[in-house]
Amino acid sequence: MALADLGTPVRRWAQAQQQAYTRGEDRPLGGFLGAMSVYATVVAAGAAAVRASGRQLPERIPLGDAVLLTVGTFRLARRIAKDPVTSPLRAPFATFNGASGEAELSEDVRSHGGWKHAVGELVTCPFCLAQWVGTVFVFGYVAAPNATRLAALTMTAVAGSDVLQFAYDAVQSSATGDDGEGGD
């Protein structure tokens, strides 16, 4: 059997797995494999770049930096996935449904199939994006810790401000008896 002949049984096996897994739903397993491959390649390239630069990995990360990176990751992933201002980044992969909360949008992934559908699932899901954003922050922390702390601090400050905005609106609503629907 020639090497080229191996492709047919592998394709059949992959199609059977997709059909058994999805049960007729539109799930872009091939696109997800592609996204995982891109992620693994980016991580490998980043690790090689760090190694080639001679930078040492930190033996431990101070708790304050870990919290800063965690909150920054949360806020930036949510900003990319839900913010109206970043909707042009998601537009090729999603359709607008309406508002889903204060300064957040509800969007559906377009049924492109394949890699475009997988990218749509990624860019509209803050939980999914957090893996990528967190990885960028960690590589940034190793390569340029001060600049990365500043970037994470910015997003952490925004997250803190969001909490204060919600608290302010709640206090205003309870003081005026308003349901909070028309806040600033």
PDB file of C-alpha atoms in Angstrom, residues 3-119:
ATOM      1  CA  LEU A   3       1.643   6.242   1.427  1.00  0.00           C
ATOM      2  CA  ALA A   4      -0.914   8.205  -0.627  1.00  0.00           C
ATOM      3  CA  ASP A   5      -3.392   5.340  -0.210  1.00  0.00           C
ATOM      4  CA  LEU A   6      -3.374   5.788   3.581  1.00  0.00           C
ATOM      5  CA  GLY A   7      -5.237   9.087   3.243  1.00  0.00           C
ATOM      6  CA  THR A   8      -8.546   7.508   2.260  1.00  0.00           C
ATOM      7  CA  PRO A   9      -8.983   5.288   5.351  1.00  0.00           C
ATOM      8  CA  VAL A  10      -7.845   8.127   7.613  1.00  0.00           C
ATOM      9  CA  ARG A  11     -10.371  10.504   6.023  1.00  0.00           C
ATOM     10  CA  ARG A  12     -13.129   7.912   6.383  1.00  0.00           C
ATOM     11  CA  TRP A  13     -12.210   7.352  10.019  1.00  0.00           C
ATOM     12  CA  ALA A  14     -12.197  11.126  10.708  1.00  0.00           C
ATOM     13  CA  GLN A  15     -15.593  11.551   9.009  1.00  0.00           C
ATOM     14  CA  ALA A  16     -17.045   8.670  11.030  1.00  0.00           C
ATOM     15  CA  GLN A  17     -15.727  10.234  14.251  1.00  0.00           C
ATOM     16  CA  GLN A  18     -17.200  13.617  13.306  1.00  0.00           C
ATOM     17  CA  GLN A  19     -20.611  12.108  12.532  1.00  0.00           C
ATOM     18  CA  ALA A  20     -20.652  10.051  15.725  1.00  0.00           C
ATOM     19  CA  TYR A  21     -19.576  13.020  17.840  1.00  0.00           C
ATOM     20  CA  THR A  22     -21.762  15.759  16.350  1.00  0.00           C
ATOM     21  CA  ARG A  23     -24.986  13.772  15.835  1.00  0.00           C
ATOM     22  CA  GLY A  24     -25.910  16.077  12.970  1.00  0.00           C
ATOM     23  CA  GLU A  25     -25.009  19.348  14.708  1.00  0.00           C
ATOM     24  CA  ASP A  26     -22.712  21.849  12.980  1.00  0.00           C
ATOM     25  CA  ARG A  27     -19.498  21.318  14.971  1.00  0.00           C
ATOM     26  CA  PRO A  28     -16.282  22.294  13.147  1.00  0.00           C
ATOM     27  CA  LEU A  29     -13.975  19.630  14.576  1.00  0.00           C
ATOM     28  CA  GLY A  30     -11.456  20.136  11.766  1.00  0.00           C
ATOM     29  CA  GLY A  31     -11.434  23.864  12.466  1.00  0.00           C
ATOM     30  CA  PHE A  32     -10.908  23.203  16.169  1.00  0.00           C
ATOM     31  CA  LEU A  33      -7.968  20.931  15.311  1.00  0.00           C
ATOM     32  CA  GLY A  34      -6.592  23.772  13.209  1.00  0.00           C
ATOM     33  CA  ALA A  35      -6.994  26.256  16.079  1.00  0.00           C
ATOM     34  CA  MET A  36      -5.258  23.872  18.480  1.00  0.00           C
ATOM     35  CA  SER A  37      -2.448  23.420  15.953  1.00  0.00           C
ATOM     36  CA  VAL A  38      -2.014  27.184  15.602  1.00  0.00           C
ATOM     37  CA  TYR A  39      -2.001  27.569  19.391  1.00  0.00           C
ATOM     38  CA  ALA A  40       0.577  24.796  19.839  1.00  0.00           C
ATOM     39  CA  THR A  41       2.742  26.300  17.087  1.00  0.00           C
ATOM     40  CA  VAL A  42       2.577  29.775  18.652  1.00  0.00           C
ATOM     41  CA  VAL A  43       3.473  28.363  22.081  1.00  0.00           C
ATOM     42  CA  ALA A  44       6.366  26.345  20.623  1.00  0.00           C
ATOM     43  CA  ALA A  45       7.645  29.379  18.699  1.00  0.00           C
ATOM     44  CA  GLY A  46       7.328  31.560  21.798  1.00  0.00           C
ATOM     45  CA  ALA A  47       9.183  29.015  23.914  1.00  0.00           C
ATOM     46  CA  ALA A  48      11.928  28.762  21.282  1.00  0.00           C
ATOM     47  CA  ALA A  49      12.209  32.559  21.132  1.00  0.00           C
ATOM     48  CA  VAL A  50      12.477  32.808  24.927  1.00  0.00           C
ATOM     49  CA  ARG A  51      15.109  30.083  24.969  1.00  0.00           C
ATOM     50  CA  ALA A  52      17.082  31.698  22.115  1.00  0.00           C
ATOM     51  CA  SER A  53      16.993  35.060  23.899  1.00  0.00           C
ATOM     52  CA  GLY A  54      18.754  33.545  26.895  1.00  0.00           C
ATOM     53  CA  ARG A  55      16.056  34.782  29.269  1.00  0.00           C
ATOM     54  CA  GLN A  56      15.564  32.660  32.321  1.00  0.00           C
ATOM     55  CA  LEU A  57      12.090  31.554  33.289  1.00  0.00           C
ATOM     56  CA  PRO A  58      11.061  32.914  36.656  1.00  0.00           C
ATOM     57  CA  GLU A  59      11.380  30.345  39.426  1.00  0.00           C
ATOM     58  CA  ARG A  60       8.183  31.681  40.927  1.00  0.00           C
ATOM     59  CA  ILE A  61       5.738  34.430  40.135  1.00  0.00           C
ATOM     60  CA  PRO A  62       4.824  36.754  43.004  1.00  0.00           C
ATOM     61  CA  LEU A  63       1.185  36.524  44.060  1.00  0.00           C
ATOM     62  CA  GLY A  64       0.558  40.173  43.141  1.00  0.00           C
ATOM     63  CA  ASP A  65       1.788  39.586  39.586  1.00  0.00           C
ATOM     64  CA  ALA A  66      -0.288  36.399  39.300  1.00  0.00           C
ATOM     65  CA  VAL A  67      -3.417  38.286  40.388  1.00  0.00           C
ATOM     66  CA  LEU A  68      -2.609  41.163  38.016  1.00  0.00           C
ATOM     67  CA  LEU A  69      -2.188  38.774  35.069  1.00  0.00           C
ATOM     68  CA  THR A  70      -5.332  36.834  36.016  1.00  0.00           C
ATOM     69  CA  VAL A  71      -7.609  39.862  36.259  1.00  0.00           C
ATOM     70  CA  GLY A  72      -5.990  41.401  33.167  1.00  0.00           C
ATOM     71  CA  THR A  73      -6.607  38.166  31.250  1.00  0.00           C
ATOM     72  CA  PHE A  74     -10.242  38.097  32.357  1.00  0.00           C
ATOM     73  CA  ARG A  75     -10.873  41.699  31.335  1.00  0.00           C
ATOM     74  CA  LEU A  76      -9.028  41.608  27.989  1.00  0.00           C
ATOM     75  CA  ALA A  77     -10.630  38.308  26.928  1.00  0.00           C
ATOM     76  CA  ARG A  78     -14.066  39.694  27.759  1.00  0.00           C
ATOM     77  CA  ARG A  79     -13.268  42.993  25.989  1.00  0.00           C
ATOM     78  CA  ILE A  80     -12.301  41.149  22.795  1.00  0.00           C
ATOM     79  CA  ALA A  81     -15.259  38.726  22.919  1.00  0.00           C
ATOM     80  CA  LYS A  82     -18.120  41.000  24.001  1.00  0.00           C
ATOM     81  CA  ASP A  83     -17.316  44.714  23.678  1.00  0.00           C
ATOM     82  CA  PRO A  84     -19.163  46.760  21.026  1.00  0.00           C
ATOM     83  CA  VAL A  85     -15.922  48.540  20.082  1.00  0.00           C
ATOM     84  CA  THR A  86     -14.218  45.243  19.196  1.00  0.00           C
ATOM     85  CA  SER A  87     -17.184  43.972  17.142  1.00  0.00           C
ATOM     86  CA  PRO A  88     -15.371  44.710  13.834  1.00  0.00           C
ATOM     87  CA  LEU A  89     -12.862  42.002  14.821  1.00  0.00           C
ATOM     88  CA  ARG A  90     -15.705  39.509  15.294  1.00  0.00           C
ATOM     89  CA  ALA A  91     -17.909  40.633  12.376  1.00  0.00           C
ATOM     90  CA  PRO A  92     -16.412  38.268   9.760  1.00  0.00           C
ATOM     91  CA  PHE A  93     -17.215  35.321  12.026  1.00  0.00           C
ATOM     92  CA  ALA A  94     -20.384  36.345  13.916  1.00  0.00           C
ATOM     93  CA  THR A  95     -23.750  38.047  13.523  1.00  0.00           C
ATOM     94  CA  PHE A  96     -25.121  40.696  15.867  1.00  0.00           C
ATOM     95  CA  ASN A  97     -28.139  39.782  18.030  1.00  0.00           C
ATOM     96  CA  GLY A  98     -28.360  42.774  20.347  1.00  0.00           C
ATOM     97  CA  ALA A  99     -27.164  43.932  23.720  1.00  0.00           C
ATOM     98  CA  SER A 100     -26.551  41.259  26.338  1.00  0.00           C
ATOM     99  CA  GLY A 101     -25.649  43.445  29.282  1.00  0.00           C
ATOM    100  CA  GLU A 102     -23.995  46.710  30.121  1.00  0.00           C
ATOM    101  CA  ALA A 103     -21.625  47.503  27.232  1.00  0.00           C
ATOM    102  CA  GLU A 104     -21.711  43.919  25.951  1.00  0.00           C
ATOM    103  CA  LEU A 105     -23.141  42.329  22.829  1.00  0.00           C
ATOM    104  CA  SER A 106     -24.859  39.051  22.087  1.00  0.00           C
ATOM    105  CA  GLU A 107     -23.647  37.471  18.858  1.00  0.00           C
ATOM    106  CA  ASP A 108     -24.130  34.176  17.049  1.00  0.00           C
ATOM    107  CA  VAL A 109     -21.328  32.374  15.293  1.00  0.00           C
ATOM    108  CA  ARG A 110     -21.871  32.331  11.541  1.00  0.00           C
ATOM    109  CA  SER A 111     -22.359  28.868  10.086  1.00  0.00           C
ATOM    110  CA  HIS A 112     -19.349  28.982   7.783  1.00  0.00           C
ATOM    111  CA  GLY A 113     -18.200  25.506   8.685  1.00  0.00           C
ATOM    112  CA  GLY A 114     -14.539  24.605   9.029  1.00  0.00           C
ATOM    113  CA  TRP A 115     -11.940  27.020  10.327  1.00  0.00           C
ATOM    114  CA  LYS A 116     -14.109  30.166  10.060  1.00  0.00           C
ATOM    115  CA  HIS A 117     -16.722  28.614  12.332  1.00  0.00           C
ATOM    116  CA  ALA A 118     -13.996  27.571  14.780  1.00  0.00           C
ATOM    117  CA  VAL A 119     -12.553  31.103  14.793  1.00  0.00           C
TER     118      VAL A 119
END
